[in-house]
Tab-separated table of C-alpha atoms in Angstrom:
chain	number	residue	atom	x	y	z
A	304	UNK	CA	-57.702	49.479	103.023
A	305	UNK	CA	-59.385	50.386	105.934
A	306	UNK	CA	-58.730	49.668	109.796
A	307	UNK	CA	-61.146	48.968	112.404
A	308	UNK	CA	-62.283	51.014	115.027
A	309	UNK	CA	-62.653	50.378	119.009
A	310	UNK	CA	-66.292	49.274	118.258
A	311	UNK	CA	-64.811	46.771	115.460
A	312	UNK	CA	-66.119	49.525	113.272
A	313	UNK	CA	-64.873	50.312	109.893
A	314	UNK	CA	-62.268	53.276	110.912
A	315	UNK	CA	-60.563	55.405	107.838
A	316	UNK	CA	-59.847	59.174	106.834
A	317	UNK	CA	-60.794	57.945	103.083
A	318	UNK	CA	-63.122	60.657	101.795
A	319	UNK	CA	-63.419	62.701	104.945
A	320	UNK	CA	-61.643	66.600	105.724
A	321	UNK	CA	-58.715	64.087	106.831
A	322	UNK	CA	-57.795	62.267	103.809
A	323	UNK	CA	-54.554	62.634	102.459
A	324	UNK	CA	-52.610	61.191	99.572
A	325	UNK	CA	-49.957	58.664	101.150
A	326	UNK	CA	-47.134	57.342	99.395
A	327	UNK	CA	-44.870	54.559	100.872
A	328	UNK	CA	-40.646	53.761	100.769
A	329	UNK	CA	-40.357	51.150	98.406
A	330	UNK	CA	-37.023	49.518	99.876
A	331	UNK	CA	-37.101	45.724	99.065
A	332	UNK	CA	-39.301	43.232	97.304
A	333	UNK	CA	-41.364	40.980	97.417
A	334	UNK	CA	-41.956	42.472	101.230
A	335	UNK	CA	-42.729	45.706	100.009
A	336	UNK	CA	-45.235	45.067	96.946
A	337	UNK	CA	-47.719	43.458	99.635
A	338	UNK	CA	-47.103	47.243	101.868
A	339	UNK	CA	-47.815	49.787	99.355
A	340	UNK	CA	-51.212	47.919	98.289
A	341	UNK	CA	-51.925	50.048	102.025
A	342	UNK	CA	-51.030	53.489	100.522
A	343	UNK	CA	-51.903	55.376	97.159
A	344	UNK	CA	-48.405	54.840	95.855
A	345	UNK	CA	-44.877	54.529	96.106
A	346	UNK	CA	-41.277	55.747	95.892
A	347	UNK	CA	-37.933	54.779	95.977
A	348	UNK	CA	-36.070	57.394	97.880
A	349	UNK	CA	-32.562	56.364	98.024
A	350	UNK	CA	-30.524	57.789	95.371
A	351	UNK	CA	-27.908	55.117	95.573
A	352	UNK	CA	-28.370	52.222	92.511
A	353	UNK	CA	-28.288	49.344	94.052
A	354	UNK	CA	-28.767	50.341	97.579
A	355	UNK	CA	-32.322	48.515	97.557
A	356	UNK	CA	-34.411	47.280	95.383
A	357	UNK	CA	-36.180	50.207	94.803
A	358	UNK	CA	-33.376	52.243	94.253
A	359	UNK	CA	-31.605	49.595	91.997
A	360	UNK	CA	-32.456	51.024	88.288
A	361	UNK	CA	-32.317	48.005	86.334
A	362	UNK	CA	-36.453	47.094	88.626
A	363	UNK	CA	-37.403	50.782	87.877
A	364	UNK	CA	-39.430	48.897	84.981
A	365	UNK	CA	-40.775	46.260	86.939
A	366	UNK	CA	-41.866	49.042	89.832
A	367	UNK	CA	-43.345	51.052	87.188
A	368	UNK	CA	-45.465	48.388	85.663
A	369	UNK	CA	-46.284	46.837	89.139
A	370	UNK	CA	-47.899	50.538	90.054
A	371	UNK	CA	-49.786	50.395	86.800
A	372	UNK	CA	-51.157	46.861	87.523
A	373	UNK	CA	-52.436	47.683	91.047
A	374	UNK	CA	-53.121	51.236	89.791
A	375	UNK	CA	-50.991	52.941	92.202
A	376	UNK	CA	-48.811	56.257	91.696
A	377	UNK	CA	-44.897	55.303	91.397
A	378	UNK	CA	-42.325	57.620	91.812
A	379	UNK	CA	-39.078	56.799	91.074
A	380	UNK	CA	-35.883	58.850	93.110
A	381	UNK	CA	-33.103	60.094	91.428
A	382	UNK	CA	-29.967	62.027	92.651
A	383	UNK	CA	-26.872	63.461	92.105
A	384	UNK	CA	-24.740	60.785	93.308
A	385	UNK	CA	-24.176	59.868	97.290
A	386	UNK	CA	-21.698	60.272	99.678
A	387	UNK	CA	-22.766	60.103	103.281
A	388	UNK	CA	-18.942	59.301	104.899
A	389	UNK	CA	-18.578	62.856	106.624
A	390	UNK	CA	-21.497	61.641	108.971
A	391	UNK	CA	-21.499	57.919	108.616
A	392	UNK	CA	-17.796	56.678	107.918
A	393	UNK	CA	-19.361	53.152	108.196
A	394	UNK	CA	-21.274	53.394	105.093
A	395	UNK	CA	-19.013	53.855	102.198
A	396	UNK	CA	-20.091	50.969	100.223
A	397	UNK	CA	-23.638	53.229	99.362
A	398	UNK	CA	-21.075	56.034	97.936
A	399	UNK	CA	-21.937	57.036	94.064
A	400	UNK	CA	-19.835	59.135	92.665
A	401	UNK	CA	-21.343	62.540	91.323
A	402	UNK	CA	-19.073	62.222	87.698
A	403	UNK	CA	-19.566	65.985	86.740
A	404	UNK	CA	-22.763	65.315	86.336
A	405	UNK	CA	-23.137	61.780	84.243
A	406	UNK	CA	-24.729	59.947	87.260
A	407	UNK	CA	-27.572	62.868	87.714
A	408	UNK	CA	-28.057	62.412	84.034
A	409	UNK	CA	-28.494	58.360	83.863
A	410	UNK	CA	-30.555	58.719	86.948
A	411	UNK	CA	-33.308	60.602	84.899
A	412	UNK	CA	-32.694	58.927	81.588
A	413	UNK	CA	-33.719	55.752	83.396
A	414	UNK	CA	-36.220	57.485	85.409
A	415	UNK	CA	-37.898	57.835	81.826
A	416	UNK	CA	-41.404	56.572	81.687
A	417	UNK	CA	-42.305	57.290	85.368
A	418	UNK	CA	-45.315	59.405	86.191
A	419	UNK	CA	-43.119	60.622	89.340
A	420	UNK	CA	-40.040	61.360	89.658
A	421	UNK	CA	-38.603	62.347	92.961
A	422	UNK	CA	-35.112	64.163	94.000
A	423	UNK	CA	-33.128	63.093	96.628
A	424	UNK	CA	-32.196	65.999	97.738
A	425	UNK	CA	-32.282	69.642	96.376
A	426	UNK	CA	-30.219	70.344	100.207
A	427	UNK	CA	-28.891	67.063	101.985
A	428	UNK	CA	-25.606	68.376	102.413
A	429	UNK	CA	-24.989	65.169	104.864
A	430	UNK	CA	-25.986	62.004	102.311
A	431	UNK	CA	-24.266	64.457	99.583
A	432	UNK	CA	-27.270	64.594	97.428
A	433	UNK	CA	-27.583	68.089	97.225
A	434	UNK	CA	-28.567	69.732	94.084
A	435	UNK	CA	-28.968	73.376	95.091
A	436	UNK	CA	-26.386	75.746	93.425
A	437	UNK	CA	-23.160	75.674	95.164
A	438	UNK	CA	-19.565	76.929	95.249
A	439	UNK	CA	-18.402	73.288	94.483
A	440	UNK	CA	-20.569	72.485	91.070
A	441	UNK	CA	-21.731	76.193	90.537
A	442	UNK	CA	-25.819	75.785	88.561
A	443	UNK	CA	-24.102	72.452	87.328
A	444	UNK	CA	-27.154	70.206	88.593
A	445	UNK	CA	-30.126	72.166	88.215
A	446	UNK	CA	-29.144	73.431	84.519
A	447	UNK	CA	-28.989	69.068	83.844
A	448	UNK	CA	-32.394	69.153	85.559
A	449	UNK	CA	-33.646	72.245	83.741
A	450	UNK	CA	-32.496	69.952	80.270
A	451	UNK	CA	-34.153	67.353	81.373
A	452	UNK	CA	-37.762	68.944	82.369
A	453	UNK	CA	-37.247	70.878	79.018
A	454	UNK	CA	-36.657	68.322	76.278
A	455	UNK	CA	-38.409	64.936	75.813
A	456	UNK	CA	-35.136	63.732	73.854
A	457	UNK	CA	-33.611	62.485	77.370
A	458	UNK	CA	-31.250	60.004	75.883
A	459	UNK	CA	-29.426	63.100	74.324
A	460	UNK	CA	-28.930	64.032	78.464
């Protein structure tokens, strides 16, 4: 979709040296399935389930067939688990717990099917989303991501 210019003018960066691909938050629906019609796709972001409805697994099939029917790219956001209480002590009701590993793993498994998938985050130390090798979990998250990129048997995860 286009907008219009200061002479009421069609105004867009679609196929001009400024045209980008743009992919929107998808946070809550219905609101959001009218937004993203504006952008080439979407993604979830939050690695909470059940934070949104984006990041809530259990519409990650309705999202992905939604971006099929309007033909836009989906990209569904997995993570680690999430703990943001060290910077927002407010907020523990959006804490997942990491469990060694098993929430990383049923993120992807139900991130199965997506044509994107999305990490939140290899380094957000402050949501506790990180994935990057560390003292605390050692290789533990990118050797499950390493699994999962290398095998298409992702229930076995």
């Amino acid at each position: 979709s286009s907008l219009l210019g200061r002479n009421n003018e069609e105004a867009s960066v679609r196929g001009t040296a400024y045209d980008v691909f743009a992919l929107a938050t998808f946070l809550e629906s219905p609101r959001d399935e009218r937004l993203v019609e504006q952008f080439d796709g979407f993604y979830t972001y939050f690695a909470t389930d059940g934070f949104t409805f984006g990041s809530t697994r259990r519409n990650w099939q309705r999202l992905l067939e939604m971006g099929r029917e309007k033909k836009l790219a989906a990209s569904l956001s997995v993570g680690p688990g999430y703990d943001d209480t060290r910077i927002r002590p407010w907020n523990s009701v959006a804490t997942r717990d990491r469990r060694d590993g098993d929430y990383f793993r049923e993120s992807l498994r139900n991130a199965r099917g997506a044509p994107l998938i999305s990490i939140t985050s290899f380094n957000e130390w402050g949501e506790g989303t990180q994935i990057e090798e560390a003292r605390e979990y050692g290789s533990l998250y990118l050797d499950i991501l390493k699994e999962f990129l290398m095998t298409d048997k992702y229930d076995e995860l």
